[in-house]
Amino acid sequence: MHSRQDVIIIGAGASGTLLAACLLRAARSPLRVALVERGERLGRGVAYSTPSARHLLNVPAGRMSAWVDDPEHFLRWLRVDAPDTPPSAFSERRRYGQYLEAVLKDTAARAAPGVQLETARDEVTAVVDTADGVKVALASGQDLEARGGVLALGNALPADLRVPDGGLYASPRYHRSPWAPGALEGIGAGDPVLLIGTALTMVDTVLSLAERGHQGPVHALSRHGLLPHPHRAHGAKAPAAAEPLRIRELLRSVRREMDRCRNAEVASASAREVVPFSTLRVRDVLRTMRQEVDAQAAAGADWRAAVDSLRPVTTPLWQRLSEPERRRFLRHLRAYWEVHRHRMAPELHDVMDAWRRDGRLVLHAGHVLRFELEPDAVAVHLRPRGEREPRVLRVQHVINCTGPESNPASRHQPILRGLLEAGQARADMLGMGLATAPDGAVLDARGQPSAHLFTLGPTRRGDLWETTAVPEIRSQARDLADLLLRRLGVSRTAASEAAAPAPP
């Protein structure tokens, strides 16, 4: 790999792969892009590296295109091998990883003269933001320089629960991440298992256990004990919606308030200042959402439309909430939002229902007080939700399904640790990711945006909230690619004019 690049992208999961493809697709004058990935394959990351056919996408195929301006691109790619695939199908996640890799290779092959992609299987150990670009150190010993750098780090490992573990975390009875290679090795077919978390990662772990022939009881614990709701069944026609008056009124109110804040920003002396909402509280939004969901369900209509109607304004709304309001949402309402907003494929919901009916899957609402490692079991001391007295659950194994650690100071990644210690990056106000400018530029310890270092995807969750799904990431990738090309002085094709590569 050449030591001097125009853009270095660190990480080739969905975020990094989509950004690289957008750069290659839009550039019309010479550009050198480097994509550094420590894993074996491009386009995989944690989400799409699974080898299991049971792990499905959580979004229908008709909405998973890599390109903002060509929404059926993924669907057409699937139909090359499966012509009858409907837009409502939930494809295997491993197939989507193959798709992202194919998109990148095809886009690179069709790139304009002088537009080049270099890939390296290596690990980045340090990133330094310099006066005229970024310097990147690789584990192999090579140093790279570029005029622009992008942190596309994806999802980290889950964080251990901050409770006394009694030696559990250092024992083979604890499995920190269900996605680590060989993560479920050592679990016997009849062993009782506790899964910490009841969201989508838990669902995938149950499927993985089933694939391994596990027959023992599976307990799943979270604060609220809620399972993600299902999407509509394949081919099911959405019922006629009840009149969503409350939602419409709420959205009108939000838009009026956003217009007021936007006008105030124009008049503000600081272009970076965000003027908070003056009256809107997160409890008002969620109360209206829950009332509307109930009203839609009572009328025999599909409540999902009410939830999805907030998608276009979710990020602007989140950004206008004060820090106390955001924390209030995370503490009290996050679980309800997640199970309605981030839904599972209907066939997976059927599997969860069957397991629960058979008594193989038991959901618990509560929180862990401590773990105690016994000679032949793990004693989990927990307090059920709404109860004063704790209880003890004994299992053979504990699997952490809480989802990725988001706090950059706790992710145990040398890249982030170095940037934070050098004052070249800082965590967002909630500790959910990196603090960023609206265009994705990384903010330093003083709150100043970098001219050369950017990020996208999960690392922006504290600033954007909805930033982990492909529909959001592909939009970020398109916008960031356009910004980088303008900053570098590379001639480009507007997104509306670029032709998406055709499926093979």
PDB file of C-alpha atoms in Angstrom, residues 137-399:
ATOM      1  CA  ALA A 137       0.161   3.781  12.289  1.00  0.00           C
ATOM      2  CA  LEU A 138      -0.486   0.120  11.430  1.00  0.00           C
ATOM      3  CA  ALA A 139       0.248  -2.941  13.539  1.00  0.00           C
ATOM      4  CA  SER A 140       2.429  -4.253  10.693  1.00  0.00           C
ATOM      5  CA  GLY A 141       4.776  -1.319  11.252  1.00  0.00           C
ATOM      6  CA  GLN A 142       3.784   0.726   8.199  1.00  0.00           C
ATOM      7  CA  ASP A 143       2.856   4.389   8.566  1.00  0.00           C
ATOM      8  CA  LEU A 144       0.341   6.056   6.252  1.00  0.00           C
ATOM      9  CA  GLU A 145      -0.492   9.683   5.600  1.00  0.00           C
ATOM     10  CA  ALA A 146      -3.577  11.171   4.004  1.00  0.00           C
ATOM     11  CA  ARG A 147      -5.252  14.511   3.476  1.00  0.00           C
ATOM     12  CA  GLY A 148      -8.386  13.148   5.116  1.00  0.00           C
ATOM     13  CA  GLY A 149      -9.181  10.328   7.502  1.00  0.00           C
ATOM     14  CA  VAL A 150     -12.434   8.665   8.531  1.00  0.00           C
ATOM     15  CA  LEU A 151     -13.102   6.564  11.611  1.00  0.00           C
ATOM     16  CA  ALA A 152     -15.564   3.879  10.510  1.00  0.00           C
ATOM     17  CA  LEU A 153     -15.101   1.762  13.611  1.00  0.00           C
ATOM     18  CA  GLY A 154     -18.516   0.140  13.745  1.00  0.00           C
ATOM     19  CA  ASN A 155     -19.626  -1.632  16.911  1.00  0.00           C
ATOM     20  CA  ALA A 156     -17.394  -2.554  19.846  1.00  0.00           C
ATOM     21  CA  LEU A 157     -17.712  -5.516  22.201  1.00  0.00           C
ATOM     22  CA  PRO A 158     -20.367  -5.332  24.911  1.00  0.00           C
ATOM     23  CA  ALA A 159     -19.358  -3.824  28.241  1.00  0.00           C
ATOM     24  CA  ASP A 160     -19.213  -6.051  31.294  1.00  0.00           C
ATOM     25  CA  LEU A 161     -21.934  -5.264  33.819  1.00  0.00           C
ATOM     26  CA  ARG A 162     -20.545  -2.998  36.515  1.00  0.00           C
ATOM     27  CA  VAL A 163     -21.469  -5.288  39.379  1.00  0.00           C
ATOM     28  CA  PRO A 164     -19.375  -7.601  41.586  1.00  0.00           C
ATOM     29  CA  ASP A 165     -18.660 -10.580  39.352  1.00  0.00           C
ATOM     30  CA  GLY A 166     -17.200 -13.013  41.899  1.00  0.00           C
ATOM     31  CA  GLY A 167     -14.614 -14.167  39.395  1.00  0.00           C
ATOM     32  CA  LEU A 168     -17.171 -14.880  36.653  1.00  0.00           C
ATOM     33  CA  TYR A 169     -15.655 -12.596  34.046  1.00  0.00           C
ATOM     34  CA  ALA A 170     -12.359 -14.491  34.123  1.00  0.00           C
ATOM     35  CA  SER A 171     -14.034 -17.912  33.916  1.00  0.00           C
ATOM     36  CA  PRO A 172     -15.115 -20.017  30.908  1.00  0.00           C
ATOM     37  CA  ARG A 173     -18.708 -19.742  32.140  1.00  0.00           C
ATOM     38  CA  TYR A 174     -18.821 -16.112  30.969  1.00  0.00           C
ATOM     39  CA  HIS A 175     -19.151 -15.194  27.303  1.00  0.00           C
ATOM     40  CA  ARG A 176     -18.561 -11.472  26.864  1.00  0.00           C
ATOM     41  CA  SER A 177     -19.814 -11.316  23.288  1.00  0.00           C
ATOM     42  CA  PRO A 178     -21.930 -13.802  21.328  1.00  0.00           C
ATOM     43  CA  TRP A 179     -20.179 -12.612  18.161  1.00  0.00           C
ATOM     44  CA  ALA A 180     -16.616 -13.502  19.136  1.00  0.00           C
ATOM     45  CA  PRO A 181     -15.166 -16.527  17.301  1.00  0.00           C
ATOM     46  CA  GLY A 182     -16.054 -19.667  19.217  1.00  0.00           C
ATOM     47  CA  ALA A 183     -18.141 -17.593  21.622  1.00  0.00           C
ATOM     48  CA  LEU A 184     -20.586 -20.373  22.437  1.00  0.00           C
ATOM     49  CA  GLU A 185     -18.047 -23.178  22.726  1.00  0.00           C
ATOM     50  CA  GLY A 186     -18.269 -25.108  25.967  1.00  0.00           C
ATOM     51  CA  ILE A 187     -22.031 -24.716  26.400  1.00  0.00           C
ATOM     52  CA  GLY A 188     -23.622 -28.136  26.773  1.00  0.00           C
ATOM     53  CA  ALA A 189     -26.833 -29.057  24.999  1.00  0.00           C
ATOM     54  CA  GLY A 190     -28.773 -29.158  28.269  1.00  0.00           C
ATOM     55  CA  ASP A 191     -27.003 -26.353  30.168  1.00  0.00           C
ATOM     56  CA  PRO A 192     -29.202 -23.603  31.643  1.00  0.00           C
ATOM     57  CA  VAL A 193     -28.048 -20.280  30.199  1.00  0.00           C
ATOM     58  CA  LEU A 194     -28.640 -16.647  31.145  1.00  0.00           C
ATOM     59  CA  LEU A 195     -28.631 -14.021  28.394  1.00  0.00           C
ATOM     60  CA  ILE A 196     -28.106 -10.466  29.659  1.00  0.00           C
ATOM     61  CA  GLY A 197     -30.317  -8.321  27.425  1.00  0.00           C
ATOM     62  CA  THR A 198     -33.586  -9.000  25.600  1.00  0.00           C
ATOM     63  CA  ALA A 199     -33.123  -7.017  22.378  1.00  0.00           C
ATOM     64  CA  LEU A 200     -32.043  -8.101  18.896  1.00  0.00           C
ATOM     65  CA  THR A 201     -28.654  -9.459  19.995  1.00  0.00           C
ATOM     66  CA  MET A 202     -30.450 -11.797  22.383  1.00  0.00           C
ATOM     67  CA  VAL A 203     -32.693 -13.006  19.558  1.00  0.00           C
ATOM     68  CA  ASP A 204     -29.650 -13.830  17.423  1.00  0.00           C
ATOM     69  CA  THR A 205     -28.012 -15.649  20.325  1.00  0.00           C
ATOM     70  CA  VAL A 206     -31.086 -17.824  20.878  1.00  0.00           C
ATOM     71  CA  LEU A 207     -30.965 -18.716  17.172  1.00  0.00           C
ATOM     72  CA  SER A 208     -27.261 -19.559  17.452  1.00  0.00           C
ATOM     73  CA  LEU A 209     -27.914 -21.803  20.454  1.00  0.00           C
ATOM     74  CA  ALA A 210     -30.716 -23.550  18.586  1.00  0.00           C
ATOM     75  CA  GLU A 211     -28.445 -24.120  15.604  1.00  0.00           C
ATOM     76  CA  ARG A 212     -25.947 -25.811  17.917  1.00  0.00           C
ATOM     77  CA  GLY A 213     -28.652 -28.164  19.198  1.00  0.00           C
ATOM     78  CA  HIS A 214     -29.096 -26.533  22.569  1.00  0.00           C
ATOM     79  CA  GLN A 215     -32.131 -27.941  24.419  1.00  0.00           C
ATOM     80  CA  GLY A 216     -31.686 -26.520  27.910  1.00  0.00           C
ATOM     81  CA  PRO A 217     -33.581 -23.599  29.460  1.00  0.00           C
ATOM     82  CA  VAL A 218     -32.612 -20.100  28.339  1.00  0.00           C
ATOM     83  CA  HIS A 219     -33.260 -17.149  30.617  1.00  0.00           C
ATOM     84  CA  ALA A 220     -33.095 -13.594  29.264  1.00  0.00           C
ATOM     85  CA  LEU A 221     -32.913 -10.580  31.578  1.00  0.00           C
ATOM     86  CA  SER A 222     -33.227  -6.844  31.016  1.00  0.00           C
ATOM     87  CA  ARG A 223     -34.566  -3.933  33.036  1.00  0.00           C
ATOM     88  CA  HIS A 224     -37.973  -4.106  31.336  1.00  0.00           C
ATOM     89  CA  GLY A 225     -37.935  -7.662  29.981  1.00  0.00           C
ATOM     90  CA  LEU A 226     -39.255  -6.546  26.590  1.00  0.00           C
ATOM     91  CA  LEU A 227     -38.825  -8.382  23.283  1.00  0.00           C
ATOM     92  CA  PRO A 228     -38.579  -6.474  19.989  1.00  0.00           C
ATOM     93  CA  HIS A 229     -41.890  -6.418  18.116  1.00  0.00           C
ATOM     94  CA  PRO A 230     -42.132  -8.087  14.686  1.00  0.00           C
ATOM     95  CA  HIS A 231     -42.418  -6.471  11.291  1.00  0.00           C
ATOM     96  CA  ARG A 232     -45.511  -7.266   9.246  1.00  0.00           C
ATOM     97  CA  ALA A 233     -45.586 -10.767   7.803  1.00  0.00           C
ATOM     98  CA  HIS A 234     -44.392 -11.251   4.233  1.00  0.00           C
ATOM     99  CA  GLY A 235     -46.984 -10.188   1.730  1.00  0.00           C
ATOM    100  CA  ALA A 236     -49.346  -8.909   4.404  1.00  0.00           C
ATOM    101  CA  LYS A 237     -51.202  -5.840   3.267  1.00  0.00           C
ATOM    102  CA  ALA A 238     -51.014  -3.003   5.740  1.00  0.00           C
ATOM    103  CA  PRO A 239     -54.447  -2.371   7.292  1.00  0.00           C
ATOM    104  CA  ALA A 240     -56.001   0.983   6.654  1.00  0.00           C
ATOM    105  CA  ALA A 241     -54.553   3.387   9.193  1.00  0.00           C
ATOM    106  CA  ALA A 242     -56.732   5.121  11.678  1.00  0.00           C
ATOM    107  CA  GLU A 243     -56.572   8.897  11.319  1.00  0.00           C
ATOM    108  CA  PRO A 244     -53.283   9.798  13.037  1.00  0.00           C
ATOM    109  CA  LEU A 245     -54.399  13.193  14.294  1.00  0.00           C
ATOM    110  CA  ARG A 246     -52.141  13.263  17.325  1.00  0.00           C
ATOM    111  CA  ILE A 247     -49.069  12.309  15.322  1.00  0.00           C
ATOM    112  CA  ARG A 248     -49.826  14.911  12.660  1.00  0.00           C
ATOM    113  CA  GLU A 249     -50.367  17.566  15.264  1.00  0.00           C
ATOM    114  CA  LEU A 250     -47.164  16.590  17.015  1.00  0.00           C
ATOM    115  CA  LEU A 251     -45.128  16.671  13.807  1.00  0.00           C
ATOM    116  CA  ARG A 252     -46.558  20.069  12.881  1.00  0.00           C
ATOM    117  CA  SER A 253     -45.598  21.322  16.321  1.00  0.00           C
ATOM    118  CA  VAL A 254     -42.101  19.866  15.978  1.00  0.00           C
ATOM    119  CA  ARG A 255     -41.588  21.402  12.550  1.00  0.00           C
ATOM    120  CA  ARG A 256     -42.817  24.811  13.715  1.00  0.00           C
ATOM    121  CA  GLU A 257     -40.433  24.666  16.647  1.00  0.00           C
ATOM    122  CA  MET A 258     -37.592  23.534  14.374  1.00  0.00           C
ATOM    123  CA  ASP A 259     -38.269  26.498  12.087  1.00  0.00           C
ATOM    124  CA  ARG A 260     -38.179  28.817  15.088  1.00  0.00           C
ATOM    125  CA  CYS A 261     -34.874  27.351  16.247  1.00  0.00           C
ATOM    126  CA  ARG A 262     -33.427  27.500  12.730  1.00  0.00           C
ATOM    127  CA  ASN A 263     -34.263  31.202  12.478  1.00  0.00           C
ATOM    128  CA  ALA A 264     -32.703  31.745  15.880  1.00  0.00           C
ATOM    129  CA  GLU A 265     -29.553  29.980  14.731  1.00  0.00           C
ATOM    130  CA  VAL A 266     -29.227  32.239  11.722  1.00  0.00           C
ATOM    131  CA  ALA A 267     -29.366  35.230  14.022  1.00  0.00           C
ATOM    132  CA  SER A 268     -26.935  33.627  16.489  1.00  0.00           C
ATOM    133  CA  ALA A 269     -23.361  34.798  16.581  1.00  0.00           C
ATOM    134  CA  SER A 270     -22.100  31.216  16.738  1.00  0.00           C
ATOM    135  CA  ALA A 271     -22.732  29.099  13.654  1.00  0.00           C
ATOM    136  CA  ARG A 272     -22.160  25.970  15.703  1.00  0.00           C
ATOM    137  CA  GLU A 273     -24.681  26.799  18.390  1.00  0.00           C
ATOM    138  CA  VAL A 274     -27.760  24.610  18.592  1.00  0.00           C
ATOM    139  CA  VAL A 275     -30.789  26.373  20.020  1.00  0.00           C
ATOM    140  CA  PRO A 276     -32.779  23.940  22.178  1.00  0.00           C
ATOM    141  CA  PHE A 277     -36.519  23.502  22.035  1.00  0.00           C
ATOM    142  CA  SER A 278     -38.210  25.862  24.421  1.00  0.00           C
ATOM    143  CA  THR A 279     -41.276  23.818  25.363  1.00  0.00           C
ATOM    144  CA  LEU A 280     -41.150  20.319  23.880  1.00  0.00           C
ATOM    145  CA  ARG A 281     -40.242  17.540  26.289  1.00  0.00           C
ATOM    146  CA  VAL A 282     -39.390  13.976  25.428  1.00  0.00           C
ATOM    147  CA  ARG A 283     -42.204  12.678  27.625  1.00  0.00           C
ATOM    148  CA  ASP A 284     -44.684  14.606  25.455  1.00  0.00           C
ATOM    149  CA  VAL A 285     -43.375  12.908  22.311  1.00  0.00           C
ATOM    150  CA  LEU A 286     -43.385   9.428  23.810  1.00  0.00           C
ATOM    151  CA  ARG A 287     -46.790   9.867  25.437  1.00  0.00           C
ATOM    152  CA  THR A 288     -48.238  10.873  22.089  1.00  0.00           C
ATOM    153  CA  MET A 289     -46.509   7.956  20.376  1.00  0.00           C
ATOM    154  CA  ARG A 290     -47.851   5.411  22.858  1.00  0.00           C
ATOM    155  CA  GLN A 291     -51.361   6.832  22.623  1.00  0.00           C
ATOM    156  CA  GLU A 292     -51.212   6.702  18.858  1.00  0.00           C
ATOM    157  CA  VAL A 293     -49.881   3.138  18.805  1.00  0.00           C
ATOM    158  CA  ASP A 294     -52.709   2.067  21.113  1.00  0.00           C
ATOM    159  CA  ALA A 295     -55.280   3.914  18.999  1.00  0.00           C
ATOM    160  CA  GLN A 296     -54.021   2.330  15.780  1.00  0.00           C
ATOM    161  CA  ALA A 297     -54.085  -1.145  17.322  1.00  0.00           C
ATOM    162  CA  ALA A 298     -57.566  -0.637  18.793  1.00  0.00           C
ATOM    163  CA  ALA A 299     -58.852   0.432  15.375  1.00  0.00           C
ATOM    164  CA  GLY A 300     -57.418  -2.701  13.768  1.00  0.00           C
ATOM    165  CA  ALA A 301     -54.827  -0.661  11.889  1.00  0.00           C
ATOM    166  CA  ASP A 302     -51.063  -1.091  11.799  1.00  0.00           C
ATOM    167  CA  TRP A 303     -49.342   0.754  14.626  1.00  0.00           C
ATOM    168  CA  ARG A 304     -45.978   0.472  12.823  1.00  0.00           C
ATOM    169  CA  ALA A 305     -46.907   3.357  10.539  1.00  0.00           C
ATOM    170  CA  ALA A 306     -47.283   5.622  13.556  1.00  0.00           C
ATOM    171  CA  VAL A 307     -43.820   4.705  14.802  1.00  0.00           C
ATOM    172  CA  ASP A 308     -42.188   4.968  11.381  1.00  0.00           C
ATOM    173  CA  SER A 309     -43.749   8.392  10.802  1.00  0.00           C
ATOM    174  CA  LEU A 310     -41.213   9.877  13.226  1.00  0.00           C
ATOM    175  CA  ARG A 311     -38.182   8.590  11.306  1.00  0.00           C
ATOM    176  CA  PRO A 312     -37.603  11.743   9.201  1.00  0.00           C
ATOM    177  CA  VAL A 313     -37.546  13.990  12.259  1.00  0.00           C
ATOM    178  CA  THR A 314     -35.985  11.687  14.864  1.00  0.00           C
ATOM    179  CA  THR A 315     -32.441  13.036  14.526  1.00  0.00           C
ATOM    180  CA  PRO A 316     -33.399  16.751  14.385  1.00  0.00           C
ATOM    181  CA  LEU A 317     -35.667  16.215  17.362  1.00  0.00           C
ATOM    182  CA  TRP A 318     -32.948  14.405  19.324  1.00  0.00           C
ATOM    183  CA  GLN A 319     -30.436  17.158  18.602  1.00  0.00           C
ATOM    184  CA  ARG A 320     -32.777  19.818  19.923  1.00  0.00           C
ATOM    185  CA  LEU A 321     -33.444  18.095  23.237  1.00  0.00           C
ATOM    186  CA  SER A 322     -31.491  19.329  26.224  1.00  0.00           C
ATOM    187  CA  GLU A 323     -28.996  17.022  27.913  1.00  0.00           C
ATOM    188  CA  PRO A 324     -31.321  16.346  30.875  1.00  0.00           C
ATOM    189  CA  GLU A 325     -34.140  15.465  28.473  1.00  0.00           C
ATOM    190  CA  ARG A 326     -31.904  13.073  26.534  1.00  0.00           C
ATOM    191  CA  ARG A 327     -30.824  11.389  29.758  1.00  0.00           C
ATOM    192  CA  ARG A 328     -34.438  11.126  30.849  1.00  0.00           C
ATOM    193  CA  PHE A 329     -35.270   9.407  27.584  1.00  0.00           C
ATOM    194  CA  LEU A 330     -32.390   6.951  27.956  1.00  0.00           C
ATOM    195  CA  ARG A 331     -33.294   6.136  31.516  1.00  0.00           C
ATOM    196  CA  HIS A 332     -37.050   5.757  31.279  1.00  0.00           C
ATOM    197  CA  LEU A 333     -38.188   5.452  27.678  1.00  0.00           C
ATOM    198  CA  ARG A 334     -35.392   3.995  25.602  1.00  0.00           C
ATOM    199  CA  ALA A 335     -36.523   0.384  25.991  1.00  0.00           C
ATOM    200  CA  TYR A 336     -40.043   1.147  24.747  1.00  0.00           C
ATOM    201  CA  TRP A 337     -38.697   3.081  21.761  1.00  0.00           C
ATOM    202  CA  GLU A 338     -36.260   0.331  20.839  1.00  0.00           C
ATOM    203  CA  VAL A 339     -38.764  -2.560  20.802  1.00  0.00           C
ATOM    204  CA  HIS A 340     -41.200  -0.609  18.615  1.00  0.00           C
ATOM    205  CA  ARG A 341     -38.653   1.071  16.343  1.00  0.00           C
ATOM    206  CA  HIS A 342     -36.080  -1.716  15.860  1.00  0.00           C
ATOM    207  CA  ARG A 343     -38.208  -4.710  15.018  1.00  0.00           C
ATOM    208  CA  MET A 344     -37.371  -8.287  14.080  1.00  0.00           C
ATOM    209  CA  ALA A 345     -38.310 -10.362  11.069  1.00  0.00           C
ATOM    210  CA  PRO A 346     -41.739 -11.996  11.560  1.00  0.00           C
ATOM    211  CA  GLU A 347     -40.325 -15.510  11.178  1.00  0.00           C
ATOM    212  CA  LEU A 348     -37.873 -14.849  14.007  1.00  0.00           C
ATOM    213  CA  HIS A 349     -40.697 -13.591  16.197  1.00  0.00           C
ATOM    214  CA  ASP A 350     -42.479 -16.891  15.543  1.00  0.00           C
ATOM    215  CA  VAL A 351     -39.398 -18.764  16.763  1.00  0.00           C
ATOM    216  CA  MET A 352     -39.253 -16.672  19.957  1.00  0.00           C
ATOM    217  CA  ASP A 353     -42.956 -17.287  20.557  1.00  0.00           C
ATOM    218  CA  ALA A 354     -42.506 -21.028  20.140  1.00  0.00           C
ATOM    219  CA  TRP A 355     -39.586 -21.102  22.555  1.00  0.00           C
ATOM    220  CA  ARG A 356     -41.559 -19.155  25.140  1.00  0.00           C
ATOM    221  CA  ARG A 357     -44.634 -21.376  24.800  1.00  0.00           C
ATOM    222  CA  ASP A 358     -42.464 -24.450  25.289  1.00  0.00           C
ATOM    223  CA  GLY A 359     -40.842 -22.917  28.348  1.00  0.00           C
ATOM    224  CA  ARG A 360     -37.403 -22.983  26.748  1.00  0.00           C
ATOM    225  CA  LEU A 361     -37.112 -19.184  26.808  1.00  0.00           C
ATOM    226  CA  VAL A 362     -38.052 -17.281  29.972  1.00  0.00           C
ATOM    227  CA  LEU A 363     -37.982 -13.474  30.050  1.00  0.00           C
ATOM    228  CA  HIS A 364     -37.144 -11.645  33.259  1.00  0.00           C
ATOM    229  CA  ALA A 365     -37.560  -7.934  34.039  1.00  0.00           C
ATOM    230  CA  GLY A 366     -35.082  -6.705  36.613  1.00  0.00           C
ATOM    231  CA  HIS A 367     -31.389  -6.085  37.131  1.00  0.00           C
ATOM    232  CA  VAL A 368     -28.350  -8.038  38.284  1.00  0.00           C
ATOM    233  CA  LEU A 369     -27.011  -7.244  41.742  1.00  0.00           C
ATOM    234  CA  ARG A 370     -23.966  -9.511  41.625  1.00  0.00           C
ATOM    235  CA  PHE A 371     -22.616 -12.783  40.301  1.00  0.00           C
ATOM    236  CA  GLU A 372     -21.240 -15.591  42.409  1.00  0.00           C
ATOM    237  CA  LEU A 373     -19.106 -18.284  40.834  1.00  0.00           C
ATOM    238  CA  GLU A 374     -19.892 -21.626  42.437  1.00  0.00           C
ATOM    239  CA  PRO A 375     -18.099 -24.952  41.847  1.00  0.00           C
ATOM    240  CA  ASP A 376     -20.736 -26.242  39.454  1.00  0.00           C
ATOM    241  CA  ALA A 377     -22.830 -23.183  38.509  1.00  0.00           C
ATOM    242  CA  VAL A 378     -23.143 -19.416  38.395  1.00  0.00           C
ATOM    243  CA  ALA A 379     -25.413 -17.897  41.040  1.00  0.00           C
ATOM    244  CA  VAL A 380     -26.987 -14.753  39.620  1.00  0.00           C
ATOM    245  CA  HIS A 381     -28.312 -12.481  42.347  1.00  0.00           C
ATOM    246  CA  LEU A 382     -30.965 -10.253  40.802  1.00  0.00           C
ATOM    247  CA  ARG A 383     -33.814  -8.016  41.836  1.00  0.00           C
ATOM    248  CA  PRO A 384     -36.992  -8.479  39.777  1.00  0.00           C
ATOM    249  CA  ARG A 385     -38.600  -5.292  38.555  1.00  0.00           C
ATOM    250  CA  GLY A 386     -41.166  -3.953  41.023  1.00  0.00           C
ATOM    251  CA  GLU A 387     -40.042  -6.228  43.842  1.00  0.00           C
ATOM    252  CA  ARG A 388     -37.995  -5.443  46.924  1.00  0.00           C
ATOM    253  CA  GLU A 389     -36.630  -8.876  47.690  1.00  0.00           C
ATOM    254  CA  PRO A 390     -33.797 -10.224  45.533  1.00  0.00           C
ATOM    255  CA  ARG A 391     -33.745 -13.751  44.190  1.00  0.00           C
ATOM    256  CA  VAL A 392     -31.073 -16.131  42.963  1.00  0.00           C
ATOM    257  CA  LEU A 393     -31.028 -17.751  39.528  1.00  0.00           C
ATOM    258  CA  ARG A 394     -28.531 -20.558  38.962  1.00  0.00           C
ATOM    259  CA  VAL A 395     -27.244 -21.238  35.466  1.00  0.00           C
ATOM    260  CA  GLN A 396     -24.233 -22.844  33.837  1.00  0.00           C
ATOM    261  CA  HIS A 397     -23.314 -19.972  31.542  1.00  0.00           C
ATOM    262  CA  VAL A 398     -23.856 -16.218  31.216  1.00  0.00           C
ATOM    263  CA  ILE A 399     -23.790 -14.585  27.780  1.00  0.00           C
TER     264      ILE A 399
END
